[in-house]
mmCIF file of C-alpha atoms in Angstrom:
data_model
loop_
_atom_site.group_PDB
_atom_site.id
_atom_site.type_symbol
_atom_site.label_atom_id
_atom_site.label_comp_id
_atom_site.label_asym_id
_atom_site.label_seq_id
_atom_site.Cartn_x
_atom_site.Cartn_y
_atom_site.Cartn_z
ATOM 1 C CA UNK A 781 127.423 -162.702 60.439
ATOM 2 C CA UNK A 782 129.401 -163.255 63.533
ATOM 3 C CA UNK A 783 125.689 -164.606 65.226
ATOM 4 C CA UNK A 784 125.126 -166.985 62.607
ATOM 5 C CA UNK A 785 128.635 -168.334 62.896
ATOM 6 C CA UNK A 786 128.680 -168.662 66.314
ATOM 7 C CA UNK A 787 125.924 -170.826 66.138
ATOM 8 C CA UNK A 788 127.416 -173.198 64.163
ATOM 9 C CA UNK A 789 129.781 -173.540 66.162
ATOM 10 C CA UNK A 790 128.055 -174.102 68.407
ATOM 11 C CA UNK A 791 126.049 -176.672 66.919
ATOM 12 C CA UNK A 792 129.820 -178.706 65.641
ATOM 13 C CA UNK A 793 130.674 -178.408 69.167
ATOM 14 C CA UNK A 794 127.297 -180.487 70.368
ATOM 15 C CA UNK A 795 128.530 -182.612 67.316
ATOM 16 C CA UNK A 796 131.866 -183.420 68.746
ATOM 17 C CA UNK A 797 131.157 -183.165 71.669
ATOM 18 C CA UNK A 798 128.104 -186.177 70.749
ATOM 19 C CA UNK A 799 130.303 -188.443 68.713
ATOM 20 C CA UNK A 800 133.447 -187.631 71.517
ATOM 21 C CA UNK A 801 130.438 -189.657 74.022
ATOM 22 C CA UNK A 802 129.013 -192.064 71.703
ATOM 23 C CA UNK A 803 132.513 -193.958 70.947
ATOM 24 C CA UNK A 804 134.119 -193.003 74.697
ATOM 25 C CA UNK A 805 130.901 -195.501 75.224
ATOM 26 C CA UNK A 806 131.995 -197.777 72.729
ATOM 27 C CA UNK A 807 135.342 -197.937 73.303
ATOM 28 C CA UNK A 808 135.061 -199.015 77.215
ATOM 29 C CA UNK A 809 131.823 -201.598 76.489
ATOM 30 C CA UNK A 810 134.335 -203.493 74.168
ATOM 31 C CA UNK A 811 137.681 -203.106 76.735
ATOM 32 C CA UNK A 812 134.741 -204.120 79.680
ATOM 33 C CA UNK A 813 135.486 -207.756 80.197
ATOM 34 C CA UNK A 814 132.934 -210.470 81.380
ATOM 35 C CA UNK A 815 132.689 -212.456 84.564
ATOM 36 C CA UNK A 816 133.732 -216.651 84.062
ATOM 37 C CA UNK A 817 130.692 -218.367 84.950
ATOM 38 C CA UNK A 818 132.085 -222.056 85.831
ATOM 39 C CA UNK A 819 132.545 -221.072 89.410
ATOM 40 C CA UNK A 820 132.150 -223.066 92.622
ATOM 41 C CA UNK A 821 128.374 -223.326 94.171
ATOM 42 C CA UNK A 822 127.226 -223.444 97.016
ATOM 43 C CA UNK A 823 123.589 -225.672 97.494
ATOM 44 C CA UNK A 824 121.871 -225.381 100.470
ATOM 45 C CA UNK A 825 121.703 -229.639 102.435
ATOM 46 C CA UNK A 826 118.648 -230.754 104.598
ATOM 47 C CA UNK A 827 120.547 -230.778 107.588
ATOM 48 C CA UNK A 828 119.253 -228.823 110.253
ATOM 49 C CA UNK A 829 120.120 -224.574 109.809
ATOM 50 C CA UNK A 830 119.743 -221.989 111.697
ATOM 51 C CA UNK A 831 119.613 -217.820 111.152
ATOM 52 C CA UNK A 832 118.534 -215.336 113.216
ATOM 53 C CA UNK A 833 117.285 -212.407 111.381
ATOM 54 C CA UNK A 834 114.919 -209.673 110.992
ATOM 55 C CA UNK A 835 111.879 -209.904 108.998
ATOM 56 C CA UNK A 836 111.448 -206.384 108.044
ATOM 57 C CA UNK A 837 115.073 -205.490 107.160
ATOM 58 C CA UNK A 838 115.731 -208.251 104.899
ATOM 59 C CA UNK A 839 112.189 -207.337 103.211
ATOM 60 C CA UNK A 840 114.243 -204.141 102.508
ATOM 61 C CA UNK A 841 117.500 -205.050 101.257
ATOM 62 C CA UNK A 842 117.086 -208.719 100.381
ATOM 63 C CA UNK A 843 119.856 -209.312 102.511
ATOM 64 C CA UNK A 844 120.608 -213.188 103.310
ATOM 65 C CA UNK A 845 123.214 -214.878 105.675
ATOM 66 C CA UNK A 846 122.244 -218.522 103.875
ATOM 67 C CA UNK A 847 124.641 -218.703 100.904
ATOM 68 C CA UNK A 848 121.184 -219.954 99.019
ATOM 69 C CA UNK A 849 118.052 -220.808 98.590
ATOM 70 C CA UNK A 850 116.728 -223.869 100.590
ATOM 71 C CA UNK A 851 116.201 -226.886 98.299
ATOM 72 C CA UNK A 852 112.700 -227.773 96.943
ATOM 73 C CA UNK A 853 110.888 -230.727 98.618
ATOM 74 C CA UNK A 854 111.268 -232.993 96.297
ATOM 75 C CA UNK A 855 115.329 -232.277 96.692
ATOM 76 C CA UNK A 856 115.412 -231.816 100.109
ATOM 77 C CA UNK A 857 113.541 -235.547 100.566
ATOM 78 C CA UNK A 858 116.548 -237.231 98.484
ATOM 79 C CA UNK A 859 119.077 -235.393 99.989
ATOM 80 C CA UNK A 860 117.695 -235.954 103.031
ATOM 81 C CA UNK A 861 117.731 -240.065 102.302
ATOM 82 C CA UNK A 862 121.454 -239.816 100.633
ATOM 83 C CA UNK A 863 122.844 -238.475 104.048
ATOM 84 C CA UNK A 864 121.317 -241.208 105.905
ATOM 85 C CA UNK A 865 123.387 -243.241 104.190
ATOM 86 C CA UNK A 866 126.671 -241.900 104.497
ATOM 87 C CA UNK A 867 129.526 -243.326 106.092
ATOM 88 C CA UNK A 868 130.703 -241.048 108.343
ATOM 89 C CA UNK A 869 128.672 -237.861 110.127
ATOM 90 C CA UNK A 870 130.449 -235.775 112.178
ATOM 91 C CA UNK A 871 128.213 -232.595 114.773
ATOM 92 C CA UNK A 872 129.690 -228.877 113.858
ATOM 93 C CA UNK A 873 129.083 -226.654 117.140
ATOM 94 C CA UNK A 874 130.941 -223.475 115.968
ATOM 95 C CA UNK A 875 130.637 -220.069 118.737
ATOM 96 C CA UNK A 876 132.832 -217.462 118.198
ATOM 97 C CA UNK A 877 133.940 -216.066 121.586
ATOM 98 C CA UNK A 878 135.839 -212.175 119.345
ATOM 99 C CA UNK A 879 135.742 -211.136 116.275
ATOM 100 C CA UNK A 880 137.601 -208.085 115.274
ATOM 101 C CA UNK A 881 139.886 -206.374 112.528
ATOM 102 C CA UNK A 882 137.963 -206.528 109.867
ATOM 103 C CA UNK A 883 139.600 -205.152 106.655
ATOM 104 C CA UNK A 884 136.959 -204.103 103.444
ATOM 105 C CA UNK A 885 139.994 -203.804 101.326
ATOM 106 C CA UNK A 886 141.279 -207.026 101.512
ATOM 107 C CA UNK A 887 138.092 -207.945 102.907
ATOM 108 C CA UNK A 888 139.087 -210.276 106.018
ATOM 109 C CA UNK A 889 138.801 -210.724 109.811
ATOM 110 C CA UNK A 890 140.276 -211.405 112.350
ATOM 111 C CA UNK A 891 138.798 -214.319 115.206
ATOM 112 C CA UNK A 892 138.649 -217.257 117.555
ATOM 113 C CA UNK A 893 136.890 -219.119 119.214
ATOM 114 C CA UNK A 894 135.535 -222.271 120.014
ATOM 115 C CA UNK A 895 134.228 -225.959 117.363
ATOM 116 C CA UNK A 896 133.948 -229.335 118.823
ATOM 117 C CA UNK A 897 132.928 -232.067 116.643
ATOM 118 C CA UNK A 898 131.559 -235.082 117.739
ATOM 119 C CA UNK A 899 131.126 -238.814 114.939
ATOM 120 C CA UNK A 900 131.321 -242.047 115.620
ATOM 121 C CA UNK A 901 133.061 -244.936 114.934
ATOM 122 C CA UNK A 902 133.276 -245.815 110.832
ATOM 123 C CA UNK A 903 135.379 -241.883 111.864
ATOM 124 C CA UNK A 904 137.359 -242.982 114.137
ATOM 125 C CA UNK A 905 137.889 -246.593 113.189
ATOM 126 C CA UNK A 906 139.745 -245.073 110.169
ATOM 127 C CA UNK A 907 141.260 -241.740 112.639
ATOM 128 C CA UNK A 908 142.966 -244.938 114.688
ATOM 129 C CA UNK A 909 144.259 -246.797 111.459
ATOM 130 C CA UNK A 910 145.588 -243.764 110.377
ATOM 131 C CA UNK A 911 147.229 -242.520 113.537
ATOM 132 C CA UNK A 912 145.763 -239.065 112.664
ATOM 133 C CA UNK A 913 143.805 -236.513 114.400
ATOM 134 C CA UNK A 914 140.157 -235.232 113.633
ATOM 135 C CA UNK A 915 141.743 -231.994 112.426
ATOM 136 C CA UNK A 916 144.363 -233.376 110.609
ATOM 137 C CA UNK A 917 141.151 -234.081 108.033
ATOM 138 C CA UNK A 918 139.258 -230.906 109.028
ATOM 139 C CA UNK A 919 140.456 -227.426 107.773
ATOM 140 C CA UNK A 920 138.846 -224.048 107.967
ATOM 141 C CA UNK A 921 138.576 -223.208 104.217
ATOM 142 C CA UNK A 922 138.573 -219.558 104.084
ATOM 143 C CA UNK A 923 141.984 -219.274 105.895
ATOM 144 C CA UNK A 924 144.574 -216.930 105.101
ATOM 145 C CA UNK A 925 147.993 -216.703 105.723
ATOM 146 C CA UNK A 926 148.674 -214.484 109.440
ATOM 147 C CA UNK A 927 150.985 -215.041 112.378
ATOM 148 C CA UNK A 928 148.768 -217.045 113.889
ATOM 149 C CA UNK A 929 148.904 -221.139 114.399
ATOM 150 C CA UNK A 930 146.190 -222.276 111.393
ATOM 151 C CA UNK A 931 143.725 -224.288 111.653
ATOM 152 C CA UNK A 932 142.404 -226.019 114.020
ATOM 153 C CA UNK A 933 144.038 -227.138 117.347
ATOM 154 C CA UNK A 934 142.243 -229.388 120.084
ATOM 155 C CA UNK A 935 141.501 -229.325 123.827
ATOM 156 C CA UNK A 936 142.482 -232.353 125.266
ATOM 157 C CA UNK A 937 141.944 -236.127 123.451
ATOM 158 C CA UNK A 938 139.002 -237.624 121.995
ATOM 159 C CA UNK A 939 136.241 -238.374 124.156
ATOM 160 C CA UNK A 940 134.534 -241.782 123.817
ATOM 161 C CA UNK A 941 130.537 -240.407 125.125
ATOM 162 C CA UNK A 942 128.076 -242.750 126.361
ATOM 163 C CA UNK A 943 126.337 -242.862 123.425
ATOM 164 C CA UNK A 944 128.974 -244.681 122.431
ATOM 165 C CA UNK A 945 129.669 -241.511 119.714
ATOM 166 C CA UNK A 946 133.214 -239.575 120.036
ATOM 167 C CA UNK A 947 133.816 -235.810 120.653
ATOM 168 C CA UNK A 948 136.415 -233.643 121.084
ATOM 169 C CA UNK A 949 136.143 -230.353 121.903
ATOM 170 C CA UNK A 950 139.158 -227.934 119.558
ATOM 171 C CA UNK A 951 139.960 -223.983 119.038
ATOM 172 C CA UNK A 952 140.540 -221.491 116.299
ATOM 173 C CA UNK A 953 142.430 -218.596 115.659
ATOM 174 C CA UNK A 954 143.738 -216.919 112.654
ATOM 175 C CA UNK A 955 142.156 -214.571 110.218
ATOM 176 C CA UNK A 956 139.559 -215.270 107.526
ATOM 177 C CA UNK A 957 138.688 -213.972 104.170
ATOM 178 C CA UNK A 958 134.298 -212.604 103.677
ATOM 179 C CA UNK A 959 132.624 -213.558 100.467
ATOM 180 C CA UNK A 960 130.183 -211.778 100.677
ATOM 181 C CA UNK A 961 128.899 -208.318 101.490
ATOM 182 C CA UNK A 962 126.564 -205.863 100.179
ATOM 183 C CA UNK A 963 129.308 -203.450 98.271
ATOM 184 C CA UNK A 964 126.615 -201.809 95.837
ATOM 185 C CA UNK A 965 124.261 -200.220 98.884
ATOM 186 C CA UNK A 966 127.927 -198.708 100.384
ATOM 187 C CA UNK A 967 127.513 -196.298 102.637
ATOM 188 C CA UNK A 968 124.667 -198.996 104.280
ATOM 189 C CA UNK A 969 126.549 -201.786 104.243
ATOM 190 C CA UNK A 970 125.854 -206.157 104.720
ATOM 191 C CA UNK A 971 128.769 -207.877 105.907
ATOM 192 C CA UNK A 972 129.186 -211.505 105.837
ATOM 193 C CA UNK A 973 131.866 -212.927 108.293
ATOM 194 C CA UNK A 974 132.274 -216.466 107.550
ATOM 195 C CA UNK A 975 133.709 -219.254 108.876
ATOM 196 C CA UNK A 976 134.435 -222.835 106.405
ATOM 197 C CA UNK A 977 134.612 -225.779 107.877
ATOM 198 C CA UNK A 978 134.769 -229.016 104.950
ATOM 199 C CA UNK A 979 137.291 -231.454 104.782
ATOM 200 C CA UNK A 980 140.560 -232.341 103.505
ATOM 201 C CA UNK A 981 140.207 -235.476 101.910
ATOM 202 C CA UNK A 982 143.771 -236.905 101.240
ATOM 203 C CA UNK A 983 142.257 -240.117 100.635
ATOM 204 C CA UNK A 984 139.136 -239.368 98.158
ATOM 205 C CA UNK A 985 136.831 -240.929 101.065
ATOM 206 C CA UNK A 986 135.683 -238.097 102.280
ATOM 207 C CA UNK A 987 132.980 -237.302 98.908
ATOM 208 C CA UNK A 988 129.609 -235.137 99.787
ATOM 209 C CA UNK A 989 127.798 -238.898 99.211
ATOM 210 C CA UNK A 990 130.387 -241.095 102.105
ATOM 211 C CA UNK A 991 130.507 -237.304 104.390
ATOM 212 C CA UNK A 992 127.571 -235.646 105.992
ATOM 213 C CA UNK A 993 128.288 -232.058 108.797
ATOM 214 C CA UNK A 994 125.487 -231.978 110.627
ATOM 215 C CA UNK A 995 125.040 -228.155 112.517
ATOM 216 C CA UNK A 996 124.612 -228.512 116.480
ATOM 217 C CA UNK A 997 122.088 -225.328 115.393
ATOM 218 C CA UNK A 998 120.667 -225.946 119.030
ATOM 219 C CA UNK A 999 124.723 -224.618 120.850
ATOM 220 C CA UNK A 1000 126.513 -222.734 118.578
ATOM 221 C CA UNK A 1001 126.075 -218.894 118.929
ATOM 222 C CA UNK A 1002 127.791 -216.002 119.434
ATOM 223 C CA UNK A 1003 129.532 -215.274 122.732
ATOM 224 C CA UNK A 1004 130.558 -211.373 124.436
ATOM 225 C CA UNK A 1005 132.820 -210.380 122.589
ATOM 226 C CA UNK A 1006 131.875 -210.928 118.644
ATOM 227 C CA UNK A 1007 130.738 -207.184 118.964
ATOM 228 C CA UNK A 1008 132.783 -204.750 116.304
ATOM 229 C CA UNK A 1009 132.712 -201.090 117.461
ATOM 230 C CA UNK A 1010 131.182 -199.297 114.654
ATOM 231 C CA UNK A 1011 129.343 -202.229 113.300
ATOM 232 C CA UNK A 1012 126.619 -203.654 114.261
ATOM 233 C CA UNK A 1013 125.378 -207.128 114.911
ATOM 234 C CA UNK A 1014 122.854 -207.655 112.626
ATOM 235 C CA UNK A 1015 122.354 -211.963 112.890
ATOM 236 C CA UNK A 1016 124.129 -214.747 112.849
ATOM 237 C CA UNK A 1017 124.061 -219.046 111.476
ATOM 238 C CA UNK A 1018 125.240 -221.844 110.683
ATOM 239 C CA UNK A 1019 124.300 -224.683 107.834
ATOM 240 C CA UNK A 1020 125.669 -227.064 105.606
ATOM 241 C CA UNK A 1021 126.257 -227.273 102.142
ATOM 242 C CA UNK A 1022 127.021 -229.021 99.604
ATOM 243 C CA UNK A 1023 130.027 -227.976 97.856
ATOM 244 C CA UNK A 1024 130.361 -228.644 93.940
ATOM 245 C CA UNK A 1025 134.263 -227.263 92.278
ATOM 246 C CA UNK A 1026 134.525 -226.604 88.759
ATOM 247 C CA UNK A 1027 135.907 -229.672 88.388
ATOM 248 C CA UNK A 1028 136.647 -232.981 89.171
ATOM 249 C CA UNK A 1029 140.423 -232.451 89.490
ATOM 250 C CA UNK A 1030 141.577 -234.930 86.631
ATOM 251 C CA UNK A 1031 140.556 -237.931 88.850
ATOM 252 C CA UNK A 1032 137.426 -238.733 85.694
ATOM 253 C CA UNK A 1033 133.967 -238.281 87.144
ATOM 254 C CA UNK A 1034 131.689 -235.817 87.707
ATOM 255 C CA UNK A 1035 132.412 -232.868 89.376
ATOM 256 C CA UNK A 1036 134.204 -233.216 93.104
ATOM 257 C CA UNK A 1037 131.873 -232.144 96.032
ATOM 258 C CA UNK A 1038 132.276 -231.622 99.592
ATOM 259 C CA UNK A 1039 129.762 -231.357 102.704
ATOM 260 C CA UNK A 1040 130.696 -228.044 103.974
ATOM 261 C CA UNK A 1041 129.661 -226.236 107.575
ATOM 262 C CA UNK A 1042 129.691 -221.887 107.627
ATOM 263 C CA UNK A 1043 128.842 -220.268 110.304
ATOM 264 C CA UNK A 1044 128.549 -217.011 109.953
ATOM 265 C CA UNK A 1045 128.039 -213.919 111.860
ATOM 266 C CA UNK A 1046 125.999 -210.122 110.061
ATOM 267 C CA UNK A 1047 127.422 -207.284 110.811
ATOM 268 C CA UNK A 1048 125.594 -203.927 109.071
ATOM 269 C CA UNK A 1049 126.265 -199.675 109.347
ATOM 270 C CA UNK A 1050 124.385 -197.276 111.585
ATOM 271 C CA UNK A 1051 123.075 -196.149 108.913
ATOM 272 C CA UNK A 1052 122.584 -192.351 110.734
ATOM 273 C CA UNK A 1053 126.336 -192.514 111.302
ATOM 274 C CA UNK A 1054 126.631 -193.248 107.956
ATOM 275 C CA UNK A 1055 124.278 -190.456 106.618
ATOM 276 C CA UNK A 1056 126.051 -187.658 109.164
ATOM 277 C CA UNK A 1057 129.977 -188.799 108.399
ATOM 278 C CA UNK A 1058 129.882 -189.614 104.345
ATOM 279 C CA UNK A 1059 126.423 -188.195 102.738
ATOM 280 C CA UNK A 1060 126.023 -185.087 105.166
ATOM 281 C CA UNK A 1061 128.915 -183.087 103.351
ATOM 282 C CA UNK A 1062 128.272 -183.646 99.953
ATOM 283 C CA UNK A 1063 124.873 -182.206 100.647
ATOM 284 C CA UNK A 1064 126.688 -179.733 102.385
ATOM 285 C CA UNK A 1065 129.526 -178.979 99.287
ATOM 286 C CA UNK A 1066 125.997 -179.556 96.024
ATOM 287 C CA UNK A 1067 124.147 -176.649 98.536
ATOM 288 C CA UNK A 1068 126.530 -174.350 96.596
ATOM 289 C CA UNK A 1069 125.724 -175.328 93.123
ATOM 290 C CA UNK A 1070 122.131 -174.705 93.927
ATOM 291 C CA UNK A 1071 122.766 -170.767 94.826
ATOM 292 C CA UNK A 1072 125.484 -170.550 92.140
ATOM 293 C CA UNK A 1073 122.553 -167.957 90.574
ATOM 294 C CA UNK A 1074 121.845 -166.203 93.367
ATOM 295 C CA UNK A 1075 125.020 -164.234 92.926
ATOM 296 C CA UNK A 1076 124.361 -160.888 91.347
ATOM 297 C CA UNK A 1077 125.163 -161.715 87.929
ATOM 298 C CA UNK A 1078 127.727 -159.019 87.537
ATOM 299 C CA UNK A 1079 129.441 -160.774 89.413
ATOM 300 C CA UNK A 1080 130.977 -163.753 86.939
ATOM 301 C CA UNK A 1081 134.061 -164.164 88.596
ATOM 302 C CA UNK A 1082 132.693 -165.647 91.515
ATOM 303 C CA UNK A 1083 129.423 -167.498 89.567
ATOM 304 C CA UNK A 1084 132.150 -169.672 88.083
ATOM 305 C CA UNK A 1085 134.382 -170.338 90.827
ATOM 306 C CA UNK A 1086 132.186 -172.446 92.843
ATOM 307 C CA UNK A 1087 131.105 -174.750 90.564
ATOM 308 C CA UNK A 1088 135.052 -175.437 90.014
ATOM 309 C CA UNK A 1089 135.570 -175.544 94.298
ATOM 310 C CA UNK A 1090 132.867 -177.830 94.258
ATOM 311 C CA UNK A 1091 133.603 -180.217 91.555
ATOM 312 C CA UNK A 1092 138.000 -180.351 93.048
ATOM 313 C CA UNK A 1093 135.899 -180.722 96.452
ATOM 314 C CA UNK A 1094 133.683 -183.426 95.518
ATOM 315 C CA UNK A 1095 136.611 -185.448 93.698
ATOM 316 C CA UNK A 1096 138.664 -184.963 97.846
ATOM 317 C CA UNK A 1097 135.704 -186.255 99.353
ATOM 318 C CA UNK A 1098 134.755 -188.838 96.909
ATOM 319 C CA UNK A 1099 138.161 -190.278 97.151
ATOM 320 C CA UNK A 1100 138.310 -190.452 100.914
ATOM 321 C CA UNK A 1101 135.506 -192.911 101.086
ATOM 322 C CA UNK A 1102 136.925 -194.921 98.082
ATOM 323 C CA UNK A 1103 140.401 -196.200 100.314
ATOM 324 C CA UNK A 1104 137.459 -197.616 103.231
ATOM 325 C CA UNK A 1105 136.624 -200.311 99.776
ATOM 326 C CA UNK A 1106 138.773 -202.913 97.852
ATOM 327 C CA UNK A 1107 138.721 -203.079 94.393
ATOM 328 C CA UNK A 1108 135.145 -203.264 93.323
ATOM 329 C CA UNK A 1109 133.579 -204.319 89.635
ATOM 330 C CA UNK A 1110 130.929 -201.602 89.200
ATOM 331 C CA UNK A 1111 129.692 -198.589 91.248
ATOM 332 C CA UNK A 1112 127.664 -199.012 94.254
ATOM 333 C CA UNK A 1113 125.101 -196.969 95.785
ATOM 334 C CA UNK A 1114 127.397 -193.006 96.675
ATOM 335 C CA UNK A 1115 129.301 -194.070 93.600
ATOM 336 C CA UNK A 1116 126.144 -193.465 91.423
ATOM 337 C CA UNK A 1117 125.030 -190.722 93.664
ATOM 338 C CA UNK A 1118 129.085 -188.587 93.468
ATOM 339 C CA UNK A 1119 127.939 -189.355 89.482
ATOM 340 C CA UNK A 1120 124.780 -186.946 89.913
ATOM 341 C CA UNK A 1121 126.256 -184.783 91.378
ATOM 342 C CA UNK A 1122 129.180 -184.353 88.917
ATOM 343 C CA UNK A 1123 126.647 -183.710 86.114
ATOM 344 C CA UNK A 1124 124.972 -181.182 87.831
ATOM 345 C CA UNK A 1125 128.004 -179.826 88.520
ATOM 346 C CA UNK A 1126 129.197 -180.025 84.826
ATOM 347 C CA UNK A 1127 125.420 -177.932 84.240
ATOM 348 C CA UNK A 1128 126.454 -175.599 86.772
ATOM 349 C CA UNK A 1129 129.412 -174.616 84.594
ATOM 350 C CA UNK A 1130 128.190 -174.588 81.135
ATOM 351 C CA UNK A 1131 125.046 -172.949 82.430
ATOM 352 C CA UNK A 1132 127.250 -169.754 84.359
ATOM 353 C CA UNK A 1133 128.994 -169.431 81.131
ATOM 354 C CA UNK A 1134 126.111 -169.299 78.694
ATOM 355 C CA UNK A 1135 123.812 -166.927 80.991
ATOM 356 C CA UNK A 1136 127.165 -164.987 81.795
ATOM 357 C CA UNK A 1137 127.727 -164.407 77.952
ATOM 358 C CA UNK A 1138 124.095 -163.554 77.628
ATOM 359 C CA UNK A 1139 123.488 -161.017 80.012
ATOM 360 C CA UNK A 1140 126.725 -159.493 78.366
ATOM 361 C CA UNK A 1141 124.374 -159.885 75.514
ATOM 362 C CA UNK A 1142 121.915 -158.025 77.381
ATOM 363 C CA UNK A 1143 124.156 -155.387 78.147
ATOM 364 C CA UNK A 1144 124.961 -154.642 74.680
ATOM 365 C CA UNK A 1145 121.207 -154.197 73.280
ATOM 366 C CA UNK A 1146 118.990 -150.484 74.455
ATOM 367 C CA UNK A 1147 116.958 -150.533 77.057
ATOM 368 C CA UNK A 1148 113.271 -151.794 75.393
ATOM 369 C CA UNK A 1149 111.050 -155.101 74.664
ATOM 370 C CA UNK A 1150 114.137 -157.281 73.486
ATOM 371 C CA UNK A 1151 115.645 -156.186 77.270
ATOM 372 C CA UNK A 1152 112.790 -157.077 78.813
ATOM 373 C CA UNK A 1153 112.673 -160.263 77.513
ATOM 374 C CA UNK A 1154 116.208 -161.529 77.598
ATOM 375 C CA UNK A 1155 116.003 -159.643 81.127
ATOM 376 C CA UNK A 1156 113.350 -162.015 82.423
ATOM 377 C CA UNK A 1157 114.186 -165.116 81.195
ATOM 378 C CA UNK A 1158 117.257 -165.310 82.850
ATOM 379 C CA UNK A 1159 115.601 -163.857 85.995
ATOM 380 C CA UNK A 1160 113.305 -166.560 85.405
ATOM 381 C CA UNK A 1161 116.618 -169.519 84.624
ATOM 382 C CA UNK A 1162 118.550 -167.635 87.544
ATOM 383 C CA UNK A 1163 115.162 -168.966 89.868
ATOM 384 C CA UNK A 1164 113.452 -172.199 88.746
ATOM 385 C CA UNK A 1165 117.809 -174.011 88.283
ATOM 386 C CA UNK A 1166 117.361 -174.559 92.159
ATOM 387 C CA UNK A 1167 113.844 -175.780 92.211
ATOM 388 C CA UNK A 1168 115.306 -178.081 88.801
ATOM 389 C CA UNK A 1169 118.252 -179.736 90.425
ATOM 390 C CA UNK A 1170 116.810 -180.376 93.937
ATOM 391 C CA UNK A 1171 113.629 -181.956 91.898
ATOM 392 C CA UNK A 1172 116.073 -183.984 89.062
ATOM 393 C CA UNK A 1173 118.621 -185.305 92.046
ATOM 394 C CA UNK A 1174 115.947 -186.902 93.883
ATOM 395 C CA UNK A 1175 114.488 -188.503 91.167
ATOM 396 C CA UNK A 1176 117.851 -189.662 90.699
ATOM 397 C CA UNK A 1177 118.700 -191.058 93.292
ATOM 398 C CA UNK A 1178 115.570 -192.621 94.167
ATOM 399 C CA UNK A 1179 115.839 -194.540 91.317
ATOM 400 C CA UNK A 1180 119.372 -195.650 92.245
ATOM 401 C CA UNK A 1181 118.585 -197.162 95.291
ATOM 402 C CA UNK A 1182 115.183 -199.368 94.438
ATOM 403 C CA UNK A 1183 117.279 -200.318 90.787
ATOM 404 C CA UNK A 1184 119.907 -202.125 93.451
ATOM 405 C CA UNK A 1185 119.751 -205.665 93.147
ATOM 406 C CA UNK A 1186 118.566 -207.352 96.416
ATOM 407 C CA UNK A 1187 120.558 -208.572 98.874
ATOM 408 C CA UNK A 1188 124.344 -207.342 96.778
#
């Protein structure tokens, strides 16, 4: 009767575990929050834009520095027509001289450089009438509070150019918010460092139909010291967007929309550096799980201790790299790899206990056919465990990578 009772206990334990798993997944799903759909949007305009990006890398991970897809032919034609009718047109160029202090936990970065603008008589008349400088009506939208002087700092007064336009050079320095990074691909990550320029529409006259920015794609660029140690500079871009707010600011009518220039430098991690620093230690630790059944069967304590040691090491390793990242509402690629590692380690521990009990039963059996069959079965399990783990883990990791959303 003892074996029958034991089998019944094992069956009820498995049912209880499955029920607890279902209830846990159901409860977590009900507690999970959905994303608020009503947010601002950016749409590429018909203005000239610049992006330097290797095509093979784009095909590999889907990354683009641009915040939206290009407009269709009809939308492009209508937007270009509206741009020609705009009362105020401002050409904008940006040149980053220094980029530094990248902090993914916020996420933010520090930068300084130069920005220049040229504009026509209509805008200059508005500025003269209100005794303003252009820096009083143009802001850096994604600038954060910092010790540096906020906003743009004029370098000299506005100059009248031979073609009748006005030109002025500015410097900027500050800390800026990062809106895009491929955190899902971590540790093989690309991060976008943007400088976002937009009108501060205090008087309600600078909406998208009245004021349009034109990126100076020919003269904008990146300086000698715009790189960040430990990161590879991947691309830079500058483009005009239609920034549509999810509100009309209680003024009635359609949601407010403004012309916005986004200057962007994209950096990526070195794949080899990420492998040696984060992937290789995990591979070495998991190799111990592969070898757990190569320990002699009579050393049951040693067998059982290996998965426990590996589990504690996995927790420590994961916490180490998670400190580099902000709180994310999803699992990164490396998180998913660690989930696979946890499952494999748990299975190894369960099998160690189960096989240990079978070896104990084997010792009670007399020599004969039943003894040989059970001994061969246990030996086979010891032999196929490493191959099974390698095959299933490799397939699982590949599925995790290829199911990542492109560009995220």
